[in-house]
Coordinates of N, CA and C in Angstrom, one line a residue:
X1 N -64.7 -107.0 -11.5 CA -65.7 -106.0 -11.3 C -65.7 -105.5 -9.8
X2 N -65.7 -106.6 -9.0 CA -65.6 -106.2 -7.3 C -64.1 -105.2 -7.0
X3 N -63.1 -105.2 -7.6 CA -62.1 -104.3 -7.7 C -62.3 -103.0 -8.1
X4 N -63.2 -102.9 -9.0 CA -63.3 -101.6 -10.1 C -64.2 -100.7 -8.9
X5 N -65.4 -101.7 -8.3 CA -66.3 -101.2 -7.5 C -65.2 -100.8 -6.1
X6 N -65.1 -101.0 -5.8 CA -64.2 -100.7 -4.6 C -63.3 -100.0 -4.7
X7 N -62.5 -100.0 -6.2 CA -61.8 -98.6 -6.8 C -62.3 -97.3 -6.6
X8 N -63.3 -97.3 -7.4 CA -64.1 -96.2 -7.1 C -64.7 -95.5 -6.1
X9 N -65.4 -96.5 -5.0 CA -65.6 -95.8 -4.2 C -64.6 -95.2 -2.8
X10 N -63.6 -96.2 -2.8 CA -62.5 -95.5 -2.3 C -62.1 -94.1 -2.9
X11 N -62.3 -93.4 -4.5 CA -61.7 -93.0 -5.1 C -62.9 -91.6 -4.9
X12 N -64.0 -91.9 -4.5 CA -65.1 -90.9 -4.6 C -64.7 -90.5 -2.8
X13 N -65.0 -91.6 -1.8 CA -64.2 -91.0 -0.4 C -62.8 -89.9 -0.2
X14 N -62.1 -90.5 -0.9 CA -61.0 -89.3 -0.9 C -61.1 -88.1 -1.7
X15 N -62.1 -88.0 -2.9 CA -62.2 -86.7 -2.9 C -63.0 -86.1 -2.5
X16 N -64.1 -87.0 -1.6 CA -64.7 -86.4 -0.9 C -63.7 -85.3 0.4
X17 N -62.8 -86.5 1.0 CA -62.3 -85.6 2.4 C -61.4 -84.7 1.7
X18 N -61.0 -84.9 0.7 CA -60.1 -83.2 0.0 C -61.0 -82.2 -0.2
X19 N -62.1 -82.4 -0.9 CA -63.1 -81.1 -0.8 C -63.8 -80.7 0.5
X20 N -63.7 -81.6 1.5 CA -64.3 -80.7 2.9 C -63.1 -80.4 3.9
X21 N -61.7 -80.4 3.2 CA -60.9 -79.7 3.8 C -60.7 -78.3 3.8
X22 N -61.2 -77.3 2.6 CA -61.3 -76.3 2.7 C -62.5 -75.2 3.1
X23 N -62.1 -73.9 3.3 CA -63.1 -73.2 4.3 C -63.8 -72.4 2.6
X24 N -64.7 -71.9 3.1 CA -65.8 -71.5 2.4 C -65.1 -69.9 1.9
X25 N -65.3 -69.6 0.3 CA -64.7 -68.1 0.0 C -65.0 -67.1 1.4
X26 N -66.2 -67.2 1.9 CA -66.5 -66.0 2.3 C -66.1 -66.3 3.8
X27 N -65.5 -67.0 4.2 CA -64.9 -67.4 5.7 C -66.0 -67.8 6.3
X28 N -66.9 -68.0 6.2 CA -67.8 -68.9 6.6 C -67.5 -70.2 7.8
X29 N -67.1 -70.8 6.6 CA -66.6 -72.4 6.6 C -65.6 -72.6 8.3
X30 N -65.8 -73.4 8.7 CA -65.0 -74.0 9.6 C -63.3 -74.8 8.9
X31 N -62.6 -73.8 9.9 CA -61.4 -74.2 9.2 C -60.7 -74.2 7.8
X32 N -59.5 -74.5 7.7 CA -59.2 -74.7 6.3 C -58.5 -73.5 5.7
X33 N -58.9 -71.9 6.0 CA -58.7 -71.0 5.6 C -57.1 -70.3 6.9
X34 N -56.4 -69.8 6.1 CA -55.4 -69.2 7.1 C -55.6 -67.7 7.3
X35 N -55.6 -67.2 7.8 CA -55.8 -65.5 8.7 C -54.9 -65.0 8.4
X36 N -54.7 -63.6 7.8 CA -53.4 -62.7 7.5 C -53.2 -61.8 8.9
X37 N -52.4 -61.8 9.5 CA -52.6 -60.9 10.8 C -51.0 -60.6 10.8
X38 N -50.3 -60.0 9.3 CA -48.7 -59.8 9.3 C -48.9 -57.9 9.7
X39 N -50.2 -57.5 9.0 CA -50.4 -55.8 9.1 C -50.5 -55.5 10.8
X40 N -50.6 -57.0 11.7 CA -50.2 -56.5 13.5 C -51.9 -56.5 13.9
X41 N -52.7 -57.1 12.9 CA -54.0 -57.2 13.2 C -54.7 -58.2 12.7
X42 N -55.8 -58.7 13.7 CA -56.3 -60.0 12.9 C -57.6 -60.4 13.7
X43 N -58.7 -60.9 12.8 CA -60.1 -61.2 13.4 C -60.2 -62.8 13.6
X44 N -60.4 -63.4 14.4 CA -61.0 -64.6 14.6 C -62.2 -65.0 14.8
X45 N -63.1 -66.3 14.1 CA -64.1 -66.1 14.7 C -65.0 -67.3 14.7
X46 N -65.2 -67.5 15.9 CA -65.9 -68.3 16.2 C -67.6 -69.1 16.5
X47 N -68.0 -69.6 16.1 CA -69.3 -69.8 14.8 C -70.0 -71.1 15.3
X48 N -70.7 -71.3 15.7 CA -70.9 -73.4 15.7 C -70.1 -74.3 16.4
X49 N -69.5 -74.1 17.5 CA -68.6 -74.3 17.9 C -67.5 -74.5 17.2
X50 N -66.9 -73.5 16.9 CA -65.3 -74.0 15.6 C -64.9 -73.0 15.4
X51 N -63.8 -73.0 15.2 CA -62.8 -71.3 14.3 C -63.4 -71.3 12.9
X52 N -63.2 -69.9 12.5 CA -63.4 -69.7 11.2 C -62.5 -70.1 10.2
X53 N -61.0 -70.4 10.9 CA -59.6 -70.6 10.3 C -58.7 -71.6 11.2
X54 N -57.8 -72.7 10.6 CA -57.3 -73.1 11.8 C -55.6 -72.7 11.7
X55 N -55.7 -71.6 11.1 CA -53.8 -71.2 11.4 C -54.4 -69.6 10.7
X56 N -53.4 -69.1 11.6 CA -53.6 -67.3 11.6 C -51.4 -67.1 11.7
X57 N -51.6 -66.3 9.7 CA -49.9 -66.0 9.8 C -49.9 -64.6 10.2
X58 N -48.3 -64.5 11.3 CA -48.2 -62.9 11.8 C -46.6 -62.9 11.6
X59 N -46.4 -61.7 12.3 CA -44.7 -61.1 12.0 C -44.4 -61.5 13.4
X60 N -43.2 -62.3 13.3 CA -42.5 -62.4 14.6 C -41.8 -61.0 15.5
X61 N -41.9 -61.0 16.7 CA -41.6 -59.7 17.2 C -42.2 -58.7 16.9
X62 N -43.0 -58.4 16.4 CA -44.3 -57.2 16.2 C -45.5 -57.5 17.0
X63 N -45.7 -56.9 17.8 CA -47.4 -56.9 17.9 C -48.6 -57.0 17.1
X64 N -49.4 -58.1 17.7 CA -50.5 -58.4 16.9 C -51.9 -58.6 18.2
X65 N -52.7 -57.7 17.2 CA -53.9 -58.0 18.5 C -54.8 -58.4 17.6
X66 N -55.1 -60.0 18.3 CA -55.9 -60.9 18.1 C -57.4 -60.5 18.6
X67 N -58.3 -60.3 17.1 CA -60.0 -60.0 18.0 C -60.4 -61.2 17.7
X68 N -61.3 -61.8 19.0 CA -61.9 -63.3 19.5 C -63.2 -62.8 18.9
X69 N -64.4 -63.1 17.8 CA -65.2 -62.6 17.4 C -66.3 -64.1 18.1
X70 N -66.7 -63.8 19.6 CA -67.5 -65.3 19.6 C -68.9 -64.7 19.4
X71 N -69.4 -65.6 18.2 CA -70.7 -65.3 17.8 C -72.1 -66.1 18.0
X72 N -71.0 -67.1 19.4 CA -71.7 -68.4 19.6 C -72.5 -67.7 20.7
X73 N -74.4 -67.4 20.8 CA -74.8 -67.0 21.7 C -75.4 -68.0 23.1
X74 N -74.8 -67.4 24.0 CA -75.0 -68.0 25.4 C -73.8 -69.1 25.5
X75 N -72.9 -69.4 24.6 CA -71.5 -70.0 24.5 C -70.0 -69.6 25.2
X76 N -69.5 -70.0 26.0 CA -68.4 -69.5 26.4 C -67.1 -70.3 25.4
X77 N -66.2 -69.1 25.1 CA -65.1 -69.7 23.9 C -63.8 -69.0 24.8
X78 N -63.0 -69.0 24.5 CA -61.8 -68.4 24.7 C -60.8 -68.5 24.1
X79 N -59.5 -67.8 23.3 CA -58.7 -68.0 22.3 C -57.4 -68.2 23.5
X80 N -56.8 -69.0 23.6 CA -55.4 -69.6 24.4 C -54.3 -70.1 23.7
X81 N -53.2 -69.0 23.6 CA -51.7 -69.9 22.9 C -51.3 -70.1 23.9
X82 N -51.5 -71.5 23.9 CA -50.9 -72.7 24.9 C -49.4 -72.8 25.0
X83 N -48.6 -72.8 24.1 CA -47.5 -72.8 23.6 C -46.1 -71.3 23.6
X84 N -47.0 -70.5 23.8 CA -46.8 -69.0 23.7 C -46.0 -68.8 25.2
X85 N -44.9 -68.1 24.8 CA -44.5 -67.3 26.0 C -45.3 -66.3 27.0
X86 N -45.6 -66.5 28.5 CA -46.3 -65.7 29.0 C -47.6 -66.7 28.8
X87 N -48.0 -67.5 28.3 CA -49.4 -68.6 28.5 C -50.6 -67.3 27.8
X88 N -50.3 -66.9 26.9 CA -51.6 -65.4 26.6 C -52.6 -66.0 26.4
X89 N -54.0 -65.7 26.9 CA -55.2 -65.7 26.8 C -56.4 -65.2 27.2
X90 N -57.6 -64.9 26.4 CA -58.8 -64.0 26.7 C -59.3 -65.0 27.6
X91 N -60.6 -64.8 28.5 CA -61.0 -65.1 29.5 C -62.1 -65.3 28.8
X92 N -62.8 -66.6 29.4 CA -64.1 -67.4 28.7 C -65.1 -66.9 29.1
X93 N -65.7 -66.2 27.9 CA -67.2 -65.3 27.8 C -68.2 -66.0 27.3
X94 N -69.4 -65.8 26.9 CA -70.5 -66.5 26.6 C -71.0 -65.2 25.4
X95 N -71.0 -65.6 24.3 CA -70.9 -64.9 23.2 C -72.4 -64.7 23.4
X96 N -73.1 -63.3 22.3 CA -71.9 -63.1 21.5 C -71.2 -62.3 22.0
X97 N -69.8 -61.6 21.8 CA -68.7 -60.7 22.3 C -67.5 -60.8 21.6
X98 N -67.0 -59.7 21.7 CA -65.6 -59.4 20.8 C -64.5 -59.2 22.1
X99 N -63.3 -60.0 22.2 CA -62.3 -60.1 23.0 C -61.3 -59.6 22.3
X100 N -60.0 -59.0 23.4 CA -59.2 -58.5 22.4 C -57.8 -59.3 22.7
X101 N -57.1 -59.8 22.7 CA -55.7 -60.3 23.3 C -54.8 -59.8 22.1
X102 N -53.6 -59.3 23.2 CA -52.5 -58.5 22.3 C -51.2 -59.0 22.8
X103 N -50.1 -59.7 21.9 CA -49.2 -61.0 22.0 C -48.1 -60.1 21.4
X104 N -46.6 -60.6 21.2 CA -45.4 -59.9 20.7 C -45.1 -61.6 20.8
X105 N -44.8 -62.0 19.8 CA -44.0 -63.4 19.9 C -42.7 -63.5 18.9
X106 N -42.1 -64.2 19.6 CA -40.6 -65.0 18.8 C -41.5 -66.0 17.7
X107 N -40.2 -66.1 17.2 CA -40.5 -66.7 15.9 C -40.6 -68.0 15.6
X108 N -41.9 -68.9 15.2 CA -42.3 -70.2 16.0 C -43.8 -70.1 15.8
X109 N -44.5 -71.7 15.9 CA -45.3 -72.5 15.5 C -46.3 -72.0 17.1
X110 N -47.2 -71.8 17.4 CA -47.9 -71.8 18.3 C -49.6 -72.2 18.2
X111 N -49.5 -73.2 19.1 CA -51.5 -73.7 19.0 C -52.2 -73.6 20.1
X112 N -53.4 -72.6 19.2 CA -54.4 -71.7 20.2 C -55.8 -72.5 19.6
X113 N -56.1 -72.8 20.7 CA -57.3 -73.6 21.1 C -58.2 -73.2 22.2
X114 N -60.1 -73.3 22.3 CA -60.7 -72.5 22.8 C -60.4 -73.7 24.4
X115 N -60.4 -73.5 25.7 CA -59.8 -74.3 26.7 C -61.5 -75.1 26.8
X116 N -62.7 -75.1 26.6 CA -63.5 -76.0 27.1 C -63.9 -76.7 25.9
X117 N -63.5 -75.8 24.6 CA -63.6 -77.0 23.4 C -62.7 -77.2 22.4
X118 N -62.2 -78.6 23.0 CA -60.9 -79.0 22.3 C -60.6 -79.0 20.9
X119 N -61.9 -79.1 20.6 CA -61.7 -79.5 18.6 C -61.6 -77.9 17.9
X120 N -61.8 -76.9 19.0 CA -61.5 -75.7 18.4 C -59.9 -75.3 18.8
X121 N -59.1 -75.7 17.6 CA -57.6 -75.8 17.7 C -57.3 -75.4 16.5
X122 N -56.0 -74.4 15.9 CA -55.4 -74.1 14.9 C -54.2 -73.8 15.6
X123 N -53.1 -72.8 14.2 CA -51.8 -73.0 14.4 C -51.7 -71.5 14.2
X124 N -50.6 -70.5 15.0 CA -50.5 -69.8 14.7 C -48.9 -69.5 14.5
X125 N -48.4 -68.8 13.3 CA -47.0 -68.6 12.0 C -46.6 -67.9 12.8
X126 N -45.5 -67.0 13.6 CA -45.3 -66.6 13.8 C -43.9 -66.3 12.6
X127 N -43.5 -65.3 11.7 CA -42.5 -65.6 11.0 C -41.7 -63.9 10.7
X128 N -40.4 -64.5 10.8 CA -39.7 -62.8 10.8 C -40.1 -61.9 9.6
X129 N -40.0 -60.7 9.9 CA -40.1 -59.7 8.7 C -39.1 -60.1 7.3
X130 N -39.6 -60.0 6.1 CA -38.9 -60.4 4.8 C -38.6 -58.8 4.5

């Protein structure tokens, strides 16, 4: 019986953390959701201290301008690809405010994270035209 019990709630824990891995239909949700930004455009946005999404896919070698939507008020956020050629990044505002940063990257894994809060981190696709 002590097995069956301890089955289970192991078994209710993990579907717990599988269902709070994804982001909310309506983008709501913190994280989980990925960002289309292949059309050379794309909104981010920042909420509760957190991304709206933690990976945004784009076209390598095309331009993409990234809008920083911080809706955190009296909050400073800033979007920084760390990783990114040239170090690109908007400069930390105290929401709310819309930032614009505009990137051309090679083709490659890049993580942009806000610089005074680390847990706001995703991945950004950079991937050639099909």
């Amino acid at each position: 019986m002590r097995a069956t019990t301890a089955g289970l709630v192991a078994g209710a824990a993990a579907a717990l953390l599988v269902a709070g891995c994804g982001g909310g239909d309506d983008g709501s949700g913190a994280g989980g959701d990925c960002l289309d930004g292949t059309s050379g455009e794309v909104t981010i946005v920042a909420k509760d201290i957190a991304w709206d999404a933690d990976c945004i896919e784009a076209t390598a070698d095309e331009p993409l301008v990234i809008s920083v939507d911080n809706r955190d008020s009296g909050v400073n956020h800033n979007l920084h690809l760390k990783d990114a050629p040239g170090n690109p990044k908007t400069g930390l505002e105290p929401g709310p405010v819309v930032q614009r940063l505009t990137v051309t990257l090679p083709a490659g894994s890049y993580e942009y994270v806000c610089d005074i809060h680390p847990n706001m981190v995703g991945t950004l696709e950079a991937a050639a035209a099909t």
